[in-house]
Coordinates of C-alpha atoms in Angstrom, one line a residue:
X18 CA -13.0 -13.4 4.6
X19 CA -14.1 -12.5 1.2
X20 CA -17.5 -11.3 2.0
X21 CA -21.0 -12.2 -0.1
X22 CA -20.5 -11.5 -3.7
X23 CA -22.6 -8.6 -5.3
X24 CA -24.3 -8.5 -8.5
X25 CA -24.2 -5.2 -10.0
X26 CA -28.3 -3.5 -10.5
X27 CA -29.7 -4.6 -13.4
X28 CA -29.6 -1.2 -15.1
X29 CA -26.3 -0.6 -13.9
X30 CA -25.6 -3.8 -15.7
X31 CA -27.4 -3.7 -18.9
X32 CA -25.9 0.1 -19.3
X33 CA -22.2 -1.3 -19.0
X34 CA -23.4 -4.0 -21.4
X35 CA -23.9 -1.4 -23.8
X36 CA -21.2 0.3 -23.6
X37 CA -19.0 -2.9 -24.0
X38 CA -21.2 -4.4 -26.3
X39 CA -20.8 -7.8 -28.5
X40 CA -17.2 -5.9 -30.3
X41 CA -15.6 -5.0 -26.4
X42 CA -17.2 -9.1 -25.5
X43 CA -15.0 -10.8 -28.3
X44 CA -12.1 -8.2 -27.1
X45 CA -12.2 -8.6 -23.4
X46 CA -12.7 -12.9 -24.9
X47 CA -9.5 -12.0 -26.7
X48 CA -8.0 -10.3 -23.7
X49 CA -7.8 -13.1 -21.2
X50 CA -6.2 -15.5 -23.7
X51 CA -3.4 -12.9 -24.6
X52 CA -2.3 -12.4 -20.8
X53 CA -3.1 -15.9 -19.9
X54 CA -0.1 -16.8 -22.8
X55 CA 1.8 -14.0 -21.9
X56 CA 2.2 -14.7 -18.5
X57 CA 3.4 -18.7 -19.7
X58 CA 5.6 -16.8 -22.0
X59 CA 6.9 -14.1 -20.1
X60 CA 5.5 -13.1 -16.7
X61 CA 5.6 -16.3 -15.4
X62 CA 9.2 -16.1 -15.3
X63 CA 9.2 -12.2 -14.4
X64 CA 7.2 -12.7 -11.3
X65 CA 9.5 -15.9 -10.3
X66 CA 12.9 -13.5 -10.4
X67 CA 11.1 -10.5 -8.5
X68 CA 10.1 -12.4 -5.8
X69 CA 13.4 -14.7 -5.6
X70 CA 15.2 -11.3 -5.9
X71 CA 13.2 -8.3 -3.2
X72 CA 14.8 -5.1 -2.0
X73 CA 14.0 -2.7 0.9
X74 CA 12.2 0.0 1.1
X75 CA 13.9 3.0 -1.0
X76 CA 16.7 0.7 -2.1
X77 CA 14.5 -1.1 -4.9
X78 CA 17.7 -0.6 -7.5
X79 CA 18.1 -4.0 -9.4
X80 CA 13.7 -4.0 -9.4
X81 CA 13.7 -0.4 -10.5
X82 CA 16.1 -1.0 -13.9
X83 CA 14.4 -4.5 -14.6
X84 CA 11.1 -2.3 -14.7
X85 CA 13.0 0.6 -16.6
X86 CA 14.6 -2.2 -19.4
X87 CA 11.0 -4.1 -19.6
X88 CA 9.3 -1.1 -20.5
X89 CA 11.4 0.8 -22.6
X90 CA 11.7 -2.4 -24.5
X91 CA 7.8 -1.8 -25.4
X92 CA 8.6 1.4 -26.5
X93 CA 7.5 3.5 -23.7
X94 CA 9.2 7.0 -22.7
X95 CA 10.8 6.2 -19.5
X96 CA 12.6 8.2 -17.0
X97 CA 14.2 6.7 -13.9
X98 CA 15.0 8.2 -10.2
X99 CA 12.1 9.8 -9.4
X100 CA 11.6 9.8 -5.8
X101 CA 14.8 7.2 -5.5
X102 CA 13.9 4.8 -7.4
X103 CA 11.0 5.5 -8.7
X104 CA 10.6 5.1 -12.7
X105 CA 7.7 6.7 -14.8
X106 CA 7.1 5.8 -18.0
X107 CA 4.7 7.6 -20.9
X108 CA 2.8 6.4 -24.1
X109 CA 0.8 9.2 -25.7
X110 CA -1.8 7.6 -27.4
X111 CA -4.0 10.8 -29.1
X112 CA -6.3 13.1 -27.3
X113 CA -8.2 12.2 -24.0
X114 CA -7.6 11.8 -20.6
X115 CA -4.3 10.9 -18.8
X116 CA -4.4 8.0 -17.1
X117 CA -1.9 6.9 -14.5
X118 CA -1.2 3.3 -12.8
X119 CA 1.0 2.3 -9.9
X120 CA 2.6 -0.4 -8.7
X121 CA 4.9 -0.7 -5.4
X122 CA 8.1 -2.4 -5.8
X123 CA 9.5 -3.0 -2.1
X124 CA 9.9 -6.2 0.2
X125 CA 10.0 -6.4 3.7
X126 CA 12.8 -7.4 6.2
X127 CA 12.1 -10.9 7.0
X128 CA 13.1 -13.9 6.6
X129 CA 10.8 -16.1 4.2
X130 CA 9.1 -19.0 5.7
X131 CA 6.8 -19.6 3.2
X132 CA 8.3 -23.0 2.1
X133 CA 8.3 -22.2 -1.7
X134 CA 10.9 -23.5 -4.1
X135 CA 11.7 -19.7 -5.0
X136 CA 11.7 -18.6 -1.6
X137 CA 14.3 -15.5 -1.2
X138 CA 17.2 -16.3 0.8
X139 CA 17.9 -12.3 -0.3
X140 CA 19.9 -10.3 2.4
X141 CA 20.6 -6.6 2.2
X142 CA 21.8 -3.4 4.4
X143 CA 19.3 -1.3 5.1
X144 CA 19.3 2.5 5.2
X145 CA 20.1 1.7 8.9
X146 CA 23.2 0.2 8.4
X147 CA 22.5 -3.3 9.3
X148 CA 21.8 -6.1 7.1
X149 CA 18.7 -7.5 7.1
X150 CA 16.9 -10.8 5.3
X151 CA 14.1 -9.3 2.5
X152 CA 11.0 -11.3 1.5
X153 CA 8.2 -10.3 -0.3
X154 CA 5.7 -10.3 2.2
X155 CA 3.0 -8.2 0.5
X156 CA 2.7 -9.3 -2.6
X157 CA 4.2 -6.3 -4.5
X158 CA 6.1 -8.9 -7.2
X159 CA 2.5 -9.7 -8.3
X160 CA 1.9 -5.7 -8.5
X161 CA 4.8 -5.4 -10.6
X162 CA 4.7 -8.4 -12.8
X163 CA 1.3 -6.8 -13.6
X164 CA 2.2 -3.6 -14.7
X165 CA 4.9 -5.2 -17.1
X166 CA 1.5 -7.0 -18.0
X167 CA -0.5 -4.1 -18.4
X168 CA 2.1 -2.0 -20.7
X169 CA 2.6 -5.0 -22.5
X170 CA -1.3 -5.2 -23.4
X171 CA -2.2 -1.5 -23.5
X172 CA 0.5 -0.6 -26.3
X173 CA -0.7 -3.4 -27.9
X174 CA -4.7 -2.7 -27.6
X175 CA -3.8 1.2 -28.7
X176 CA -6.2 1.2 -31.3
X177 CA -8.6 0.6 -29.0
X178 CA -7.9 3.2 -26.6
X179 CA -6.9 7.2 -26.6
X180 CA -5.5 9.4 -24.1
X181 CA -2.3 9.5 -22.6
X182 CA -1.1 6.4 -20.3
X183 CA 1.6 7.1 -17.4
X184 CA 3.0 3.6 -15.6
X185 CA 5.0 4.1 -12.8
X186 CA 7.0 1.7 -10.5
X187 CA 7.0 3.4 -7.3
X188 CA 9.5 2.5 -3.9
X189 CA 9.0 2.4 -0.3
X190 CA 5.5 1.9 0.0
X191 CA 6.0 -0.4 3.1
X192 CA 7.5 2.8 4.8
X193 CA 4.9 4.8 3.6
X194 CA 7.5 7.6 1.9
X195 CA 8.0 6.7 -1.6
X196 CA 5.0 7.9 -3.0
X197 CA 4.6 11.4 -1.7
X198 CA 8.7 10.9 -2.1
X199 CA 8.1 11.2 -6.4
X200 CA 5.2 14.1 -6.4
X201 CA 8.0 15.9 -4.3
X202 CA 10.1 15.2 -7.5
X203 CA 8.0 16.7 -9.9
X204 CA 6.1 13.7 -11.1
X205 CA 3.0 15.7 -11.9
X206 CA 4.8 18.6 -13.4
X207 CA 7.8 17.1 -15.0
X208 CA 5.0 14.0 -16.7
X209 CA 1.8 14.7 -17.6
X210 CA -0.6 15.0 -15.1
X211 CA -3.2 12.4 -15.0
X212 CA -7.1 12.8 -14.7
X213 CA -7.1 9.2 -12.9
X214 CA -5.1 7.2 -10.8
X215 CA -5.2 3.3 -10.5
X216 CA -3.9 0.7 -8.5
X217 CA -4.7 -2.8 -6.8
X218 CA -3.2 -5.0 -4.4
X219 CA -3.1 -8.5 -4.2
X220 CA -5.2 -10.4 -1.0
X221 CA -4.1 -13.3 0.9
X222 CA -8.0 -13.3 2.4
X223 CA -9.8 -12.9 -1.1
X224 CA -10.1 -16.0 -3.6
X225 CA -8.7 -16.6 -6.9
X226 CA -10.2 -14.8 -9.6
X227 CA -12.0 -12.2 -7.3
X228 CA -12.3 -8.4 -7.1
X229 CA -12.9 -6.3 -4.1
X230 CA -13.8 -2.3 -5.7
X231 CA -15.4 -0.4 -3.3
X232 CA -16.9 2.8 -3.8
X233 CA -15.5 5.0 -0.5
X234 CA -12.6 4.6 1.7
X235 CA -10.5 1.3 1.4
X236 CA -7.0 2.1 3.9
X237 CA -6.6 4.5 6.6
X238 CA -4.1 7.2 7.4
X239 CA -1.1 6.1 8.9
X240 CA 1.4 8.4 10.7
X241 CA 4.6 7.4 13.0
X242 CA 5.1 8.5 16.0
X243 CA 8.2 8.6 18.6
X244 CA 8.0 9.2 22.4
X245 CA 11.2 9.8 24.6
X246 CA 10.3 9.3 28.1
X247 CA 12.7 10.8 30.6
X248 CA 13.2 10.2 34.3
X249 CA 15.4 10.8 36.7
X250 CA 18.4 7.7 37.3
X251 CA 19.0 6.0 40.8
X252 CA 19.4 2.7 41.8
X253 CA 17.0 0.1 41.5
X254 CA 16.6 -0.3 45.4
X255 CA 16.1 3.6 46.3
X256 CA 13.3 4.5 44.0
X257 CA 12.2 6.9 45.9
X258 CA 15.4 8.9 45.1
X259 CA 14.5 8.9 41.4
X260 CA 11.8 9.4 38.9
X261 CA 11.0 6.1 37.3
X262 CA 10.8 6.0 33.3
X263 CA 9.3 2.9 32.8
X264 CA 6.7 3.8 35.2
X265 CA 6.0 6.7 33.3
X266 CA 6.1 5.6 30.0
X267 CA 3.6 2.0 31.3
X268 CA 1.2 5.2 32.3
X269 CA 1.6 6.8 29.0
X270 CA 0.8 3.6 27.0
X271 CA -2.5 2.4 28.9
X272 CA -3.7 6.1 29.1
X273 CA -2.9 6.2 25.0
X274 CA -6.0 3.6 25.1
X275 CA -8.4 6.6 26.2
X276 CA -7.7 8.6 23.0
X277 CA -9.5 6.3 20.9
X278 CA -11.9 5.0 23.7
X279 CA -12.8 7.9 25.3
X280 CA -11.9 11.4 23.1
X281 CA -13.2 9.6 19.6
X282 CA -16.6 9.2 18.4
X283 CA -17.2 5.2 18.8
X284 CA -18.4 5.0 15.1
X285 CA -15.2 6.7 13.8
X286 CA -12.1 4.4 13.4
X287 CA -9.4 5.2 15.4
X288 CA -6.1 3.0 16.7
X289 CA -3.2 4.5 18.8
X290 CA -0.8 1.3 18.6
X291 CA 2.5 1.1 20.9
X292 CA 4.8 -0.8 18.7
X293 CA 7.6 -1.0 20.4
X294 CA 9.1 -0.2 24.2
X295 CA 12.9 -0.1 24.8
X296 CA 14.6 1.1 28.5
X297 CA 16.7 0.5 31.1
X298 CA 20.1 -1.5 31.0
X299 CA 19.8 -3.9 34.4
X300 CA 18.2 -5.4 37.0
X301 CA 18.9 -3.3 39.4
X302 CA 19.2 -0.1 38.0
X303 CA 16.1 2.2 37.0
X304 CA 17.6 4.1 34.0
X305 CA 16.8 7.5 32.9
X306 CA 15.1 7.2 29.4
X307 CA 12.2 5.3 28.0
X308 CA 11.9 5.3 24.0
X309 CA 8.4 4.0 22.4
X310 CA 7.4 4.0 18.8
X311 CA 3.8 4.2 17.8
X312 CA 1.3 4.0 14.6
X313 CA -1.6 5.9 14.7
X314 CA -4.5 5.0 12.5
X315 CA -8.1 7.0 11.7
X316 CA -10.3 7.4 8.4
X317 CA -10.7 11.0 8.3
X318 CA -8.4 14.4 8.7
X319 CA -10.4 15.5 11.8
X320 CA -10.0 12.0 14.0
X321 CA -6.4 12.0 12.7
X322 CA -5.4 15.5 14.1
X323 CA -7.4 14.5 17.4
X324 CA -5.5 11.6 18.1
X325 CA -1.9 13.5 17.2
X326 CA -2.6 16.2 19.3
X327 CA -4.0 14.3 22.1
X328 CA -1.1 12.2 21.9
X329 CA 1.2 15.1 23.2
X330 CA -1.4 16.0 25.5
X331 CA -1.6 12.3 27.1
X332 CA 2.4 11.8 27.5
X333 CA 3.1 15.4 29.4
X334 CA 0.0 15.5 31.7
X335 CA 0.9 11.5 32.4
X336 CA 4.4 12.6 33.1
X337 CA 3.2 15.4 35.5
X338 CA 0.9 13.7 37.4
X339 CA 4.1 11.2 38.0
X340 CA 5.8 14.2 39.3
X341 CA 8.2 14.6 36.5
X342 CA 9.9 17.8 36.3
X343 CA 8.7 20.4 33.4
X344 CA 12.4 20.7 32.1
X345 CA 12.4 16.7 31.7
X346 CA 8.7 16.2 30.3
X347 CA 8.3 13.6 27.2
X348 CA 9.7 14.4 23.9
X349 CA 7.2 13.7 21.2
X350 CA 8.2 13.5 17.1
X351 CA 5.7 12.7 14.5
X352 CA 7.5 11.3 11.7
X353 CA 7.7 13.7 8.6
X354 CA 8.0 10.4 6.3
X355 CA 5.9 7.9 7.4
X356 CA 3.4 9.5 7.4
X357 CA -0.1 8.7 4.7
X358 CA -3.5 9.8 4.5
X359 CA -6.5 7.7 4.2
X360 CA -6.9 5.8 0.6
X361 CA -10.2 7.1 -0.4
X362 CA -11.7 5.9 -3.6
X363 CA -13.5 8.3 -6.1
X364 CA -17.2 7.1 -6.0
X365 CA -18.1 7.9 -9.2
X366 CA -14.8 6.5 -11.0
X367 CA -15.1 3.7 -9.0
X368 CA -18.6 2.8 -9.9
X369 CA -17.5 3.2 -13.0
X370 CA -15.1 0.6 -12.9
X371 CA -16.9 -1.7 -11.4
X372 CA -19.6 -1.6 -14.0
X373 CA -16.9 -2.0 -16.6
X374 CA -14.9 -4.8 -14.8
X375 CA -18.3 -6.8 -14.2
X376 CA -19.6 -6.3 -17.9
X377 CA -16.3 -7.6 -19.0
X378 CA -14.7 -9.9 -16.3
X379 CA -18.5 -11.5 -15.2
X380 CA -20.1 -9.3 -12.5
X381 CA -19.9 -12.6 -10.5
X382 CA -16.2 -12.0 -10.1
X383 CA -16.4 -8.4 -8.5
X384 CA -17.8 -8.3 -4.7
X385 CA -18.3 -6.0 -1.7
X386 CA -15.5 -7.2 1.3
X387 CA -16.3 -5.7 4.9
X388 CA -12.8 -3.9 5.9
X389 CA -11.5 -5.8 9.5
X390 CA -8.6 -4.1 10.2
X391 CA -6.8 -0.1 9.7
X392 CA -4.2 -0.8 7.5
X393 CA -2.7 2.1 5.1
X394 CA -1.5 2.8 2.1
X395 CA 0.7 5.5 0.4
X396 CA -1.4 5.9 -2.8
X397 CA -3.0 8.4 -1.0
X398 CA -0.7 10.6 -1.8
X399 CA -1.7 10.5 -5.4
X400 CA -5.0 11.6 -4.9
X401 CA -5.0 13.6 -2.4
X402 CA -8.3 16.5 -2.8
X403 CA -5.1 19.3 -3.5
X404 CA -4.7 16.8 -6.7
X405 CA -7.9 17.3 -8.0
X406 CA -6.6 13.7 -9.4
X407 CA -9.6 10.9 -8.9
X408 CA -8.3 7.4 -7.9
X409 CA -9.3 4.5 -7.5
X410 CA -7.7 1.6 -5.6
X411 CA -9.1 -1.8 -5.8
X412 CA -7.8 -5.5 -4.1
X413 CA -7.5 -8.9 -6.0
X414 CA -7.9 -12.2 -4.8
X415 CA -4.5 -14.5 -4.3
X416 CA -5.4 -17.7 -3.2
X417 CA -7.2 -20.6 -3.9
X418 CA -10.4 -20.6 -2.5
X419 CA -10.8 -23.4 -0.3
X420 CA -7.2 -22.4 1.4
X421 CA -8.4 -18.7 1.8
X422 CA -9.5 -19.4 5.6
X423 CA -5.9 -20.6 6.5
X424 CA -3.9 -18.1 4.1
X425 CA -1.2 -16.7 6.2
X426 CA -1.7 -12.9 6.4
X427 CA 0.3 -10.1 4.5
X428 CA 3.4 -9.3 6.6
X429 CA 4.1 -12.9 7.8
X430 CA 7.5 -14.9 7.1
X431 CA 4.9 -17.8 6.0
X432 CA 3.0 -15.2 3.1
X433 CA 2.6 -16.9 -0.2
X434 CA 0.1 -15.8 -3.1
X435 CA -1.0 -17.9 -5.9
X436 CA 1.0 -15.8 -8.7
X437 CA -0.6 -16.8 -12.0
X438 CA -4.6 -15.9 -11.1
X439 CA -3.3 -13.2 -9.2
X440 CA -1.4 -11.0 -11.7
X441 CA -3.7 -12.2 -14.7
X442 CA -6.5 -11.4 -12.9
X443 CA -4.6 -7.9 -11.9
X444 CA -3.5 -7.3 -15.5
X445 CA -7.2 -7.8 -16.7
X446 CA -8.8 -6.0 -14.4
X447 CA -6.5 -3.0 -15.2
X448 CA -6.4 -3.0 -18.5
X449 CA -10.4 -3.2 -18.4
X450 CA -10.8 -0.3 -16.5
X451 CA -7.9 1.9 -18.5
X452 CA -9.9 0.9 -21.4
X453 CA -12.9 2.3 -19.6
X454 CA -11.5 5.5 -18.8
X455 CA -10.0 6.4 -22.1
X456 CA -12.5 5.0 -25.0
X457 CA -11.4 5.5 -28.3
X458 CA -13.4 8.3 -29.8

């Protein structure tokens, strides 16, 4: 759902109106024309071989040295394999403030369903070994197709801006590693360090045209989990001769449930998630090893350590009570790479930005959309408080608006976006609020 549409304040309003002004009007006027013929020119075409052509997470190699050529063909600095994959590219533009914008590049292992004529029929080895069908099921070829965008307008607009302006293409968002994966590479000591940090996504649930910015919190933390539940092996007709691990790891999932239920404040978002349960070999043979995989989800550091912790706490007092011996207890592994911290949007930057996107896009176009789900996002990483770095992460709409109630979701073999609205809509929007942040003179 998209949510009701906000009007910004009328003195928020009339003060971004004045700072645009009649001049910033006939630009932003000249703005939408110049993406809208750039995208029939070039992006169009751009977007089509991205998302006929996705790679997996951390393998993003032909996407990474399209982005690389595209934007050293503007005339950008641009350095490639940070991170991986990961390419960074500079355009110092006079004094001010650095501003930096990020767009993911990954796809997802499935098998596109979407019924488009440029539907991937892409297949790749993953870092697993085994070769797997990729589709861009998110929507990152409209976040990439927009930052070609983006550079392409911002080195031409540069007399109307001044600061310094740091793109960057960055992998494995989808695993949640690549961007803390390129500040672990030096990207903000080897580039210049930026005072901002953009981003947006693309929504399957928000209409055409449409611009979600809100001022707080807009994805969770995220952090992967693995339980090995261990038993004792006997046949499947003398259980009382063994110690069950599927018993004991059933036990362990349902009492998972009273972490967030029962051990978290009911107002505080919290999600312990078993995503996947694999034991035993036959019917008649209780095995000696369960092995469960779990996202844990919450919107601040305190409900986040709760739930970790407790998460050790629930699996060895569940195996106790099951009579399982100390020396065999559960073995529990948070994941040191998927791993995220909430998204959590400067207020002030983002109000900001919202004044300056409404003053220029039509304040009709920008509106408040209630979150209905925990999902999260690696941009964190960027902006964490160690940073000092304010971000900003805001959502544009992808679909028509009378198909919006049947859009498949992100993540589904059946995902499709509406490209053109979405990344000129994405482009404007980002080059609005650059603009914003780095105003000439």
């Amino acid at each position: 759902m998209t949510g009701q549409m906000m009007r910004l304040p009328a003195t928020t309003a009339a003060l971004a109106l004045l700072a645009f002004g009649p001049a910033h009007a006939q630009q932003d006027d000249d703005l939408r024309l110049a993406v809208a013929r750039d995208y029939d020119a070039n992006l169009g075409a751009l977007f089509d071989d991205f998302h006929r052509n996705p790679e997996l997470s951390g393998m993003e190699v032909r996407t990474s040295g399209i982005m690389a050529a595209q934007l050293t063909a503007l005339g950008y600095d641009v350095t490639t394999g940070v991170g991986g994959t990961g390419v960074v590219a500079v355009l110092r533009n006079g004094d001010g403030p650095t501003v930096m914008i990020r767009a993911d590049m990954d796809g997802l292992p499935l098998s596109e369903q979407s019924g488009l004529a440029n539907a991937s029929t892409v297949k790749q080895v993953d870092s697993d070994g085994v070769e797997k069908p990729v589709m861009h099921a998110c929507g990152h070829d409209v976040h990439i197709t927009a930052l070609i965008g983006t550079a392409r307008q911002m080195m031409a607009r540069r007399a109307d801006w001044s600061g310094t302006l740091v793109l960057i293409a960055q992998p494995a968002e989808e695993r949640i590693f690549g961007a803390r994966a390129m500040v672990q590479d030096g990207l903000y000591s080897r580039f210049p360090k930026p005072d901002y940090a953009l981003a947006f996504h693309v929504s399957a649930d928000l209409a055409n045209g449409l611009i979600d910015l809100p001022l707080g919190i807009t994805s969770s933390s995220s952090d992967s989990v693995d339980i090995a539940v261990h038993g004792v092996g006997t046949h499947g007709a003398y259980p009382h001769m063994g110690i069950d691990p599927i018993v004991v790891a059933s036990a362990i999932v349902m009492n998972l449930q009273t972490l967030p239920s029962r051990s978290i404040n009911p107002l505080e978002g919290a999600i312990v998630t078993v995503g996947a349960i694999h034991g035993g070999i036959k019917h008649n043979i209780i095995s000696d090893r369960v092995d469960m995989q779990l996202t844990v989800r919450a919107d601040n550091p305190e409900t986040r350590l709760a739930l970790l912790d407790g998460i050790d706490r629930v699996a060895r007092g569940t195996a106790l009570a099951l009579g399982v011996p100390e020396d065999r207890l559960p073995t529990v592994v948070r994941s040191t790479t998927e791993t995220t911290p909430a998204t959590i949007n400067d207020a002030a930057t983002a109000a900001r930005l919202r004044a300056a996107v409404g003053a220029a896009m039509g304040a009709d176009r920008v509106v408040d959309v209630d979150r209905t789900g925990m999902g999260a996002e690696d941009f964190a990483w960027f902006v964490t408080p160690e940073t000092g770095v304010k971000g900003v992460y805001f959502s544009v709409g992808g679909t028509p608006a009378d198909q919006v109630d049947a859009a498949p979701g992100h993540h589904s073999p059946l995902f499709r976006i509406d490209p053109r609205p979405s990344v000129t809509t994405g482009v404007e929007a980002m080059v609005v609020s650059a603009r914003a942040l780095m105003p000439k003179g």
